[in-house]
Short mmCIF file of C-alpha atoms in Angstrom, two decimals:
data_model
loop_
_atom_site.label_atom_id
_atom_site.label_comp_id
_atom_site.label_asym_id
_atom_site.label_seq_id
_atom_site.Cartn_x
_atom_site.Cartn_y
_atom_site.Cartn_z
CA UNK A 1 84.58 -107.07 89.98
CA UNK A 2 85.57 -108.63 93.58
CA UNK A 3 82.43 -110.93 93.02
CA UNK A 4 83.74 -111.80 89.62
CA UNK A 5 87.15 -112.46 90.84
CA UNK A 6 85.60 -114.70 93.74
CA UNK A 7 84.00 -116.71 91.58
CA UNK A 8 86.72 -117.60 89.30
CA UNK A 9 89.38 -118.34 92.53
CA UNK A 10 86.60 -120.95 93.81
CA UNK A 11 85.94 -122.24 90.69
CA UNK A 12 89.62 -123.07 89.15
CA UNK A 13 92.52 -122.52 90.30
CA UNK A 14 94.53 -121.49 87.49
CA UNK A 15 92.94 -117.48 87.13
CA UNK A 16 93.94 -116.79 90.72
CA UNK A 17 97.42 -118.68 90.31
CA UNK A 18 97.75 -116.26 87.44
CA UNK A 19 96.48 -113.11 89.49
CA UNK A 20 98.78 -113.76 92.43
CA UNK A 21 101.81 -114.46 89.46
CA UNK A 22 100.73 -111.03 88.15
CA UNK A 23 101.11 -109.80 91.65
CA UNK A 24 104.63 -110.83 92.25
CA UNK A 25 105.76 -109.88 88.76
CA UNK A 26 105.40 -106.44 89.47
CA UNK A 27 106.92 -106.63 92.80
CA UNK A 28 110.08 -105.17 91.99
CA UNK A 29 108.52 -102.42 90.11
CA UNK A 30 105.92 -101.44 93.10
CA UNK A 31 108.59 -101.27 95.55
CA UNK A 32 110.89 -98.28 93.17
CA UNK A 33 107.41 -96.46 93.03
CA UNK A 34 107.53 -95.97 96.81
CA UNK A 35 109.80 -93.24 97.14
CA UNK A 36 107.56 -91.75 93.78
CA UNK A 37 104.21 -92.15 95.41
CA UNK A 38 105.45 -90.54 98.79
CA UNK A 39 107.05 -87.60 97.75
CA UNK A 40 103.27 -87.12 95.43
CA UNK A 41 102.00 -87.25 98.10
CA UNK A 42 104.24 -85.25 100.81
CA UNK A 43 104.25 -82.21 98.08
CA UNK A 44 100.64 -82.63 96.59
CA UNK A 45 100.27 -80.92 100.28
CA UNK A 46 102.80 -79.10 101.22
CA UNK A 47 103.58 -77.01 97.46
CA UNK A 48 100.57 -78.09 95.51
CA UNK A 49 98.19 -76.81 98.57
CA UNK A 50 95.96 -79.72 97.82
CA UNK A 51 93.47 -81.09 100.52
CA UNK A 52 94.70 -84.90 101.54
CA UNK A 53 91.06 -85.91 100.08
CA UNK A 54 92.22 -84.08 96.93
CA UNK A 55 95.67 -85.91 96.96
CA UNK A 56 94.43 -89.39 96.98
CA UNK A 57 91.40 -88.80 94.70
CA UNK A 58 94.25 -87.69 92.39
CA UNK A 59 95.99 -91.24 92.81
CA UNK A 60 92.23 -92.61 92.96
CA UNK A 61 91.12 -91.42 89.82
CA UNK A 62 93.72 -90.60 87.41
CA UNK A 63 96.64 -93.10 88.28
CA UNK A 64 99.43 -91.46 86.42
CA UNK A 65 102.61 -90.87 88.41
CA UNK A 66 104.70 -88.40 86.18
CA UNK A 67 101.32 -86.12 85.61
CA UNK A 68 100.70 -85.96 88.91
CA UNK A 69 104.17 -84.62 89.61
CA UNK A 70 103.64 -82.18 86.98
CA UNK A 71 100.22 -80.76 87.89
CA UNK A 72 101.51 -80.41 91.19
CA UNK A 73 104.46 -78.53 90.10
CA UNK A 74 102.24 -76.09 88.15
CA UNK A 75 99.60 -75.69 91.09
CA UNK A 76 102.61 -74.61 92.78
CA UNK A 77 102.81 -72.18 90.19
CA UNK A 78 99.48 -71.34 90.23
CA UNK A 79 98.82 -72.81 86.96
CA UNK A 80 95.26 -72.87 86.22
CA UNK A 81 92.91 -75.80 85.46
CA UNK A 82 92.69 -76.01 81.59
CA UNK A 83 96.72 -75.94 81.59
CA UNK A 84 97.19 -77.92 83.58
CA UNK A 85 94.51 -80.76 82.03
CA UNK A 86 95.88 -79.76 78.60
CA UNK A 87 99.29 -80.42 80.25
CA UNK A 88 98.08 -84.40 81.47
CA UNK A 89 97.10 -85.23 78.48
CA UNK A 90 100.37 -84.21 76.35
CA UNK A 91 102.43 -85.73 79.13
CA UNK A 92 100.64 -88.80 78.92
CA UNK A 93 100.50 -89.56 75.26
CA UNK A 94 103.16 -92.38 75.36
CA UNK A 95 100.05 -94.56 76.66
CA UNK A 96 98.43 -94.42 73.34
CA UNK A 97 101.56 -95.96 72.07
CA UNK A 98 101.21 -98.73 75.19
CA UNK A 99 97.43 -98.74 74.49
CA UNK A 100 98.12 -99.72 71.00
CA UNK A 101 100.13 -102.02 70.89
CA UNK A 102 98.04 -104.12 73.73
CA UNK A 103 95.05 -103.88 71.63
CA UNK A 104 96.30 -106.72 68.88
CA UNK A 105 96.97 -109.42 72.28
CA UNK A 106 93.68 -108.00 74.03
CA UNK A 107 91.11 -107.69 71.16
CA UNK A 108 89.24 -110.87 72.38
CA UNK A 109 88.82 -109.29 75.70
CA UNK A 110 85.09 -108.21 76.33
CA UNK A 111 84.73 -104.08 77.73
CA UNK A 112 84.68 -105.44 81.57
CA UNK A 113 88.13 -106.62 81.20
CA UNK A 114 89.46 -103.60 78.87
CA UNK A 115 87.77 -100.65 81.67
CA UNK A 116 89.65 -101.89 84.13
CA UNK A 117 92.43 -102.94 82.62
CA UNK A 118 92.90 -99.73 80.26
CA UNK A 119 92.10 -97.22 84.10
CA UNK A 120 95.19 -99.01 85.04
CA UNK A 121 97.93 -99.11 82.48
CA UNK A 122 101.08 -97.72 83.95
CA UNK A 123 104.16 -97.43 82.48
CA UNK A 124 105.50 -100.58 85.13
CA UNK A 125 102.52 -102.84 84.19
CA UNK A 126 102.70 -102.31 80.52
CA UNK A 127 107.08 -102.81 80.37
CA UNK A 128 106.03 -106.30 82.57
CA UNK A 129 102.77 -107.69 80.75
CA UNK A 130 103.31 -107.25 77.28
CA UNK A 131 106.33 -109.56 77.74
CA UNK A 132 103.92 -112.32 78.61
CA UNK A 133 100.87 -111.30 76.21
CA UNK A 134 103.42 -111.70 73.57
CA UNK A 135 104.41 -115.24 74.78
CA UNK A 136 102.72 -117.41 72.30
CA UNK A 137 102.57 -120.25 75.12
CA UNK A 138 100.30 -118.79 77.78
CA UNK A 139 96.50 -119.17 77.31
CA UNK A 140 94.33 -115.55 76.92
CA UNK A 141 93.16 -115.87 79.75
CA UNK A 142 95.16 -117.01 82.43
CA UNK A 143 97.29 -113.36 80.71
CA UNK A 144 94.65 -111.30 81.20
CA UNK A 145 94.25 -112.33 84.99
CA UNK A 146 98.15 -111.97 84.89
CA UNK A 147 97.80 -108.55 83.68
CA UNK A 148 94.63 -107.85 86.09
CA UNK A 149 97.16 -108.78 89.37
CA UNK A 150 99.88 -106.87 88.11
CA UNK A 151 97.72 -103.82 87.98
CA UNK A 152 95.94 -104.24 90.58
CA UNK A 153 98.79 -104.22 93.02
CA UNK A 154 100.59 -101.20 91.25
CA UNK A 155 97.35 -99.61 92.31
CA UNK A 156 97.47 -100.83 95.48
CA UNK A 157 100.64 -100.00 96.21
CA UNK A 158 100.65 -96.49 94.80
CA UNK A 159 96.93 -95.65 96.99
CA UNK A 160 98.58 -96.57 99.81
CA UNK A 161 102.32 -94.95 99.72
CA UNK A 162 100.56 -91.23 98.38
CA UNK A 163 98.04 -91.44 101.38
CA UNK A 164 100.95 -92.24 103.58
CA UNK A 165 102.94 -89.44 102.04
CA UNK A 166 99.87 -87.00 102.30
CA UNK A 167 99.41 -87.68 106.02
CA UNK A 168 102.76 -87.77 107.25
CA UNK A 169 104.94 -86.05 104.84
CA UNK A 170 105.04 -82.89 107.15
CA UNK A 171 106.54 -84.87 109.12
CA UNK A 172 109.57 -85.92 106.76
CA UNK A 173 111.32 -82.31 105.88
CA UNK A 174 112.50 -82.14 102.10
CA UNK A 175 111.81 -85.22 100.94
CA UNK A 176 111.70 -84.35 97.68
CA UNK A 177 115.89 -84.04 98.14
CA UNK A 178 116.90 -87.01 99.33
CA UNK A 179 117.38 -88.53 96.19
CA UNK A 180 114.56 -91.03 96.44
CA UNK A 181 113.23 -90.39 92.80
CA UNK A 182 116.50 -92.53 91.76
CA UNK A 183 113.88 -95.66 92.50
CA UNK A 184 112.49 -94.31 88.92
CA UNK A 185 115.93 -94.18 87.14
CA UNK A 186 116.83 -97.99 88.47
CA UNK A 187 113.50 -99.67 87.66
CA UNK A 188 113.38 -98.10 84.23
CA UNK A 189 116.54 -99.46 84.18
CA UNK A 190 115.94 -102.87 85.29
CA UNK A 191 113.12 -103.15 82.55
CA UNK A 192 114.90 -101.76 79.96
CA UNK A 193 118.12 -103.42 80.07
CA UNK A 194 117.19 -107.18 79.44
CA UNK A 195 115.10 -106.23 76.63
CA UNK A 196 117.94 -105.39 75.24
CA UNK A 197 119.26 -108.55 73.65
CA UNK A 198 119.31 -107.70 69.30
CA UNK A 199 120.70 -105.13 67.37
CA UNK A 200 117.88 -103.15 67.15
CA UNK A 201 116.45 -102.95 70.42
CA UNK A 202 119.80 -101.67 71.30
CA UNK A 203 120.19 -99.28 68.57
CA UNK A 204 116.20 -98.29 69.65
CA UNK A 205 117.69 -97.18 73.32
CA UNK A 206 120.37 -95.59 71.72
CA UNK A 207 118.24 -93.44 70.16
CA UNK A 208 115.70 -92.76 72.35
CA UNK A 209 118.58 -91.99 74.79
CA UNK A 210 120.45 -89.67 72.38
CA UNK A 211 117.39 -87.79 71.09
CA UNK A 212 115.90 -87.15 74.25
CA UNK A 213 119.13 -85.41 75.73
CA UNK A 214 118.82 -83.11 72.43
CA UNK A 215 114.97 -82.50 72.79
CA UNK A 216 115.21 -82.01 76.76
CA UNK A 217 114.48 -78.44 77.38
CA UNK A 218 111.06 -78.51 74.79
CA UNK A 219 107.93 -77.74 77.08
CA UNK A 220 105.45 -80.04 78.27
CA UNK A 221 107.65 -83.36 77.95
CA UNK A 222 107.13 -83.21 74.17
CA UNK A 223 110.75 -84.20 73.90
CA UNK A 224 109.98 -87.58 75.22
CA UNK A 225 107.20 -88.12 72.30
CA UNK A 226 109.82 -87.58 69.63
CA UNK A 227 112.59 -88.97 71.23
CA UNK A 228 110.04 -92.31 72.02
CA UNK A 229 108.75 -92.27 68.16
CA UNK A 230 112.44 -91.38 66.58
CA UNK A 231 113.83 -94.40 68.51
CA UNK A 232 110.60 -96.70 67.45
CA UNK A 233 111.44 -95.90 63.91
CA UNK A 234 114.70 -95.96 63.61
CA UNK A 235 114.73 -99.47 65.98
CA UNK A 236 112.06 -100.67 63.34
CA UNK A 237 113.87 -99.88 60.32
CA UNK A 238 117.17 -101.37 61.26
CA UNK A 239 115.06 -104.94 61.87
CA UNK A 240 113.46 -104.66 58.44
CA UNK A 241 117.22 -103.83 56.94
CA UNK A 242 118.67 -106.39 58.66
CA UNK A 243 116.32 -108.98 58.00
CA UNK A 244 113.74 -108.73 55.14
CA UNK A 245 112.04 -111.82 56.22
CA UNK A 246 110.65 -111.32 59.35
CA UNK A 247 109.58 -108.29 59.03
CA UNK A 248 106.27 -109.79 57.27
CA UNK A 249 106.33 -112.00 59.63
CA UNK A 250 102.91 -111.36 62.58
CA UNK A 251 104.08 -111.25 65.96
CA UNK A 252 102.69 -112.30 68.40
CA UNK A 253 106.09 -114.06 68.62
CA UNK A 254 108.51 -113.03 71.90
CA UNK A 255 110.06 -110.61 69.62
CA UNK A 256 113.85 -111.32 70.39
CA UNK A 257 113.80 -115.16 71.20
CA UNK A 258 112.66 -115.28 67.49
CA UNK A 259 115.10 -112.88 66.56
CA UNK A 260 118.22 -114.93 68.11
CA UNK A 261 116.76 -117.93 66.17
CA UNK A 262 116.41 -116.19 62.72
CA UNK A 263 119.68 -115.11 63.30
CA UNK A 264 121.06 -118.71 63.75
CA UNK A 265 119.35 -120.04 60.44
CA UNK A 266 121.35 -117.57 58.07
CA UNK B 1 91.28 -74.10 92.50
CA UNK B 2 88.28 -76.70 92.53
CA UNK B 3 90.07 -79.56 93.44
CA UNK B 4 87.05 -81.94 91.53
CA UNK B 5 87.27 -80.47 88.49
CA UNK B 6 90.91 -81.48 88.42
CA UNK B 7 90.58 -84.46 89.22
CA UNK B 8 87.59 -85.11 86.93
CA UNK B 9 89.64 -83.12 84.07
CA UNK B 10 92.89 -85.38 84.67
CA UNK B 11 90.94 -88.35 84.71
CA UNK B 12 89.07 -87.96 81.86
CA UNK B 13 92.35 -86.91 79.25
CA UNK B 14 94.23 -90.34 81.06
CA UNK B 15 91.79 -92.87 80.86
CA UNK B 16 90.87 -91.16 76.82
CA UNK B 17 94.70 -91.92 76.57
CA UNK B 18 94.87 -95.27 77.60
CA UNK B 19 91.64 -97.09 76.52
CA UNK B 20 90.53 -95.62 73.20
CA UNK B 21 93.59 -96.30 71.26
CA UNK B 22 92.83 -99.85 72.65
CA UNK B 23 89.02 -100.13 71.94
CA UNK B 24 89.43 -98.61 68.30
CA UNK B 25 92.28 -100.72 66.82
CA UNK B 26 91.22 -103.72 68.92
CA UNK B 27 88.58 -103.84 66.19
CA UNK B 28 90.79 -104.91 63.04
CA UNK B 29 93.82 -106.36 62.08
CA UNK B 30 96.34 -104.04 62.31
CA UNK B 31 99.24 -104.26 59.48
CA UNK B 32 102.00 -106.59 60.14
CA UNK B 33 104.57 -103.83 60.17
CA UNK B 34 102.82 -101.41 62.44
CA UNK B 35 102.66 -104.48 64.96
CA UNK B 36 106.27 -105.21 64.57
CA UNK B 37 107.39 -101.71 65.36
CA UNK B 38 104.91 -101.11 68.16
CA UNK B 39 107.32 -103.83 70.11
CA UNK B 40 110.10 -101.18 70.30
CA UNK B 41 107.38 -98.91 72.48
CA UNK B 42 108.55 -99.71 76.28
CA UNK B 43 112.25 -99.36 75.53
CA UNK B 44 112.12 -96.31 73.65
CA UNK B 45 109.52 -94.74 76.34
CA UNK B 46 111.28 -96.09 79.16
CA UNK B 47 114.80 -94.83 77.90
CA UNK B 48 113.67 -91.99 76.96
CA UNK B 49 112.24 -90.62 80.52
CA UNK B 50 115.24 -92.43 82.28
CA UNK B 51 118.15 -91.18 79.99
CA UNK B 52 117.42 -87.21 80.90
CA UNK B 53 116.57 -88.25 84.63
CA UNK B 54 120.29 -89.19 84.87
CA UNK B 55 122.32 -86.39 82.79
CA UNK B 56 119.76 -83.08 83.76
CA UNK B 57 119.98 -82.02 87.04
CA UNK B 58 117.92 -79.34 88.43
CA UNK B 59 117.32 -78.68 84.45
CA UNK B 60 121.22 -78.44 83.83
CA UNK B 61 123.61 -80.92 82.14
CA UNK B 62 125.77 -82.33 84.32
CA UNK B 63 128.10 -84.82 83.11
CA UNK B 64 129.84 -84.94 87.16
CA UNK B 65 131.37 -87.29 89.35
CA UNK B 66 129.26 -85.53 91.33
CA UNK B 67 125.62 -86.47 89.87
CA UNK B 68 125.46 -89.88 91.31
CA UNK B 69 122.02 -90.40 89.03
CA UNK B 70 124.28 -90.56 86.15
CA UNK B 71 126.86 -92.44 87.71
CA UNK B 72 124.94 -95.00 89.88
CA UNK B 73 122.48 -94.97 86.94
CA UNK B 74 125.30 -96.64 84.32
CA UNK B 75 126.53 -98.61 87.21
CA UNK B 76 122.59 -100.22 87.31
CA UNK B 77 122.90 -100.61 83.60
CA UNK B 78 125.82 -102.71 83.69
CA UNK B 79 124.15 -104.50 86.79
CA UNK B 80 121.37 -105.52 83.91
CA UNK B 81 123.31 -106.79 81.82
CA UNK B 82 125.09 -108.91 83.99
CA UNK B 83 122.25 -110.14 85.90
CA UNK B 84 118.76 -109.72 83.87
CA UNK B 85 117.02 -109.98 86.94
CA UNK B 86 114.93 -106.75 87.49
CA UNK B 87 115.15 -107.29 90.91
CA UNK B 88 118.63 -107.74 91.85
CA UNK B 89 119.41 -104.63 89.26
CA UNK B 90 117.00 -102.34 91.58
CA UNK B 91 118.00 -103.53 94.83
CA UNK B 92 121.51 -103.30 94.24
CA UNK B 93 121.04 -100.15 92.33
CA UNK B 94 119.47 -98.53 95.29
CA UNK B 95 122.03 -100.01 97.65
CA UNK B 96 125.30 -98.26 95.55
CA UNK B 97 123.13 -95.25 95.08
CA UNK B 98 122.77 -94.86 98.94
CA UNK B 99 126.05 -95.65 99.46
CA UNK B 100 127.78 -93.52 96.67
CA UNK B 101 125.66 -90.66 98.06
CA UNK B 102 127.08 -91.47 101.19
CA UNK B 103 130.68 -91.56 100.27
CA UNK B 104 130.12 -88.15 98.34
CA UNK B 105 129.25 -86.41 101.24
CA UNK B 106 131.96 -87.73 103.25
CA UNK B 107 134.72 -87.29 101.41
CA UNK B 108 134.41 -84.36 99.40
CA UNK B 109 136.48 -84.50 96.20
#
């Protein structure tokens, strides 16, 4: 991979422009996972009464914040292993949704671009690079390196901050309390909120807001899988009602932009 | 507990998650509609772990002055909209949330 990547940055510019844009995209969105990977790692120790090996390898090798949290939670519990695998893999379903709808912008991609790029979808990198695979403007390409930095420091980033956590978070008395895990609530936030510029994408959050209150207490975050494919439905139907047309219409397109134009021809 | 296994087991149901949806429809055309509707995916994900983040705390409801998640957390939604700038809405989200923790503390309503 680093050999590959070497090659490209000596031999045109543009992939490693792209890589270092895919960096600072995501810059925002690595800095509210601080607080997240910390506290992992802090209670990974302290109430999941994992080794600091076992800690990172879990940031290593699986990469998935919220199921993380959760398998710590039921080690403190004393959950055992099958649970607590059957538990990832419920809790992170919503990536076959993310994984899906990738796979019409990445199909071109050969398998030593989808590995790595599949190992690191996140729920940060996908909200941030499917706004550009969906730009009809950028070449293949230079996206997928954009995607490739973007994940790449997301990883970075989270490695580092859970090892940090792990080693000093002793140290750092009820960290879990301070009210850190808001960093979540805000960057969700921050990504949502601009997306939000047609009727149905706002009528989608509404949805997906309102259900998920209503389907909170439901075990194993299943609430968030119908709340997430309510809201995609309902948010889909209301487009096709509201305009026949381009609803037959293939994206890619950059969804709203064509939306606010559609809008202006009737 | 053997601390590979998990982290084998984990592994393996994530990465299953996140690459085979993408290897296996990456091979046709998928219909026009299904493409269309997979656009709503990160703001219906997205709301739908942030929404309950804000109004359940410690698994309760609680619709509070006092649950600055909720109230800092519509404060950064208006932020948003105002400035559509993912950056500015999580630095200066984090900034009132510190500070309306602060204030809660201090004066006690």
């Amino acid at each position: 991979m680093m050999a590959g990547l070497m090659k490209m940055r000596r031999g045109t510019v543009t992939p490693y422009s792209q890589f270092v844009a895919g960096m600072r995209g995501v810059v925002p969105m690595a800095i509210g996972a601080i607080p997240f990977a910390l506290i992992f790692g802090a209670l990974a120790v302290s109430e999941g009464g994992l080794s600091i090996w076992a800690t990172s390898g879990l940031s290593l090798f699986v990469f998935a914040g919220s199921a993380q949290f959760i398998a710590v939670n039921l080690l403190s519990q004393g959950t055992g292993l099958i649970p607590i695998v059957l538990t990832t893999l419920i809790v992170n379903m919503r990536h076959v949704l993310y994984s899906a709808s990738l796979a019409p912008y990445m199909k071109h991609l050969p398998k030593r671009w989808l590995l790595p790029l599949s190992f690191w979808l996140t729920d940060e990198t996908y909200a941030t690079v499917i706004n550009v695979w969906q730009d009809t403007n950028h070449d293949r390409s230079h996206q997928a390196w954009y995607h490739l930095g973007n994940a790449v420091a997301m990883y970075t980033n989270w490695n580092l901050w859970t090892l940090l956590g792990a080693l000093f978070g002793s140290q750092l008395p009820n960290i879990e309390q301070w009210g850190m895990d808001f960093a979540l609530v805000v960057t969700f936030i921050s990504i949502v909120v601009p997306m939000l510029v047609t009727r149905p994408m706002l009528i989608c959050a509404l949805v997906a807001g309102g259900v998920s209150l209503v389907t909170y207490g439901m075990p194993h975050n299943l609430g968030l899988l119908i709340a997430a494919t309510a809201a995609i439905a309902v948010g889909y139907s209301v487009e096709t009602r509201l305009q026949p047309a381009a609803a037959s219409r293939p994206v890619p397109d950059t969804g709203s932009q064509v939306w606010q134009l559609d809008q202006k021809h009737e | 507990m053997n601390e590979i296994l998990l982290i084998v087991g984990m592994a393996v149901v994530t990465f299953a998650v996140r690459y085979l949806p993408l290897l296996m429809l990456g091979r046709f055309d998928l219909p026009i509609s299904v493409t269309r509707a997979l656009r709503y995916v990160a703001v219906a994900v997205l709301t739908a772990i942030a929404v309950p983040y804000m109004f359940y705390r410690d698994g309760v409801l609680s619709i509070s002055h006092t649950n600055s998640y909720l109230v800092v957390g519509l404060a950064a939604v208006v932020i948003g909209f105002r400035s559509k700038n993912p950056s500015v809405t999580i630095i200066v989200g984090m900034a009132l949330f510190v500070a309306y923790r602060f204030l809660l503390t201090a004066l006690p309503v």
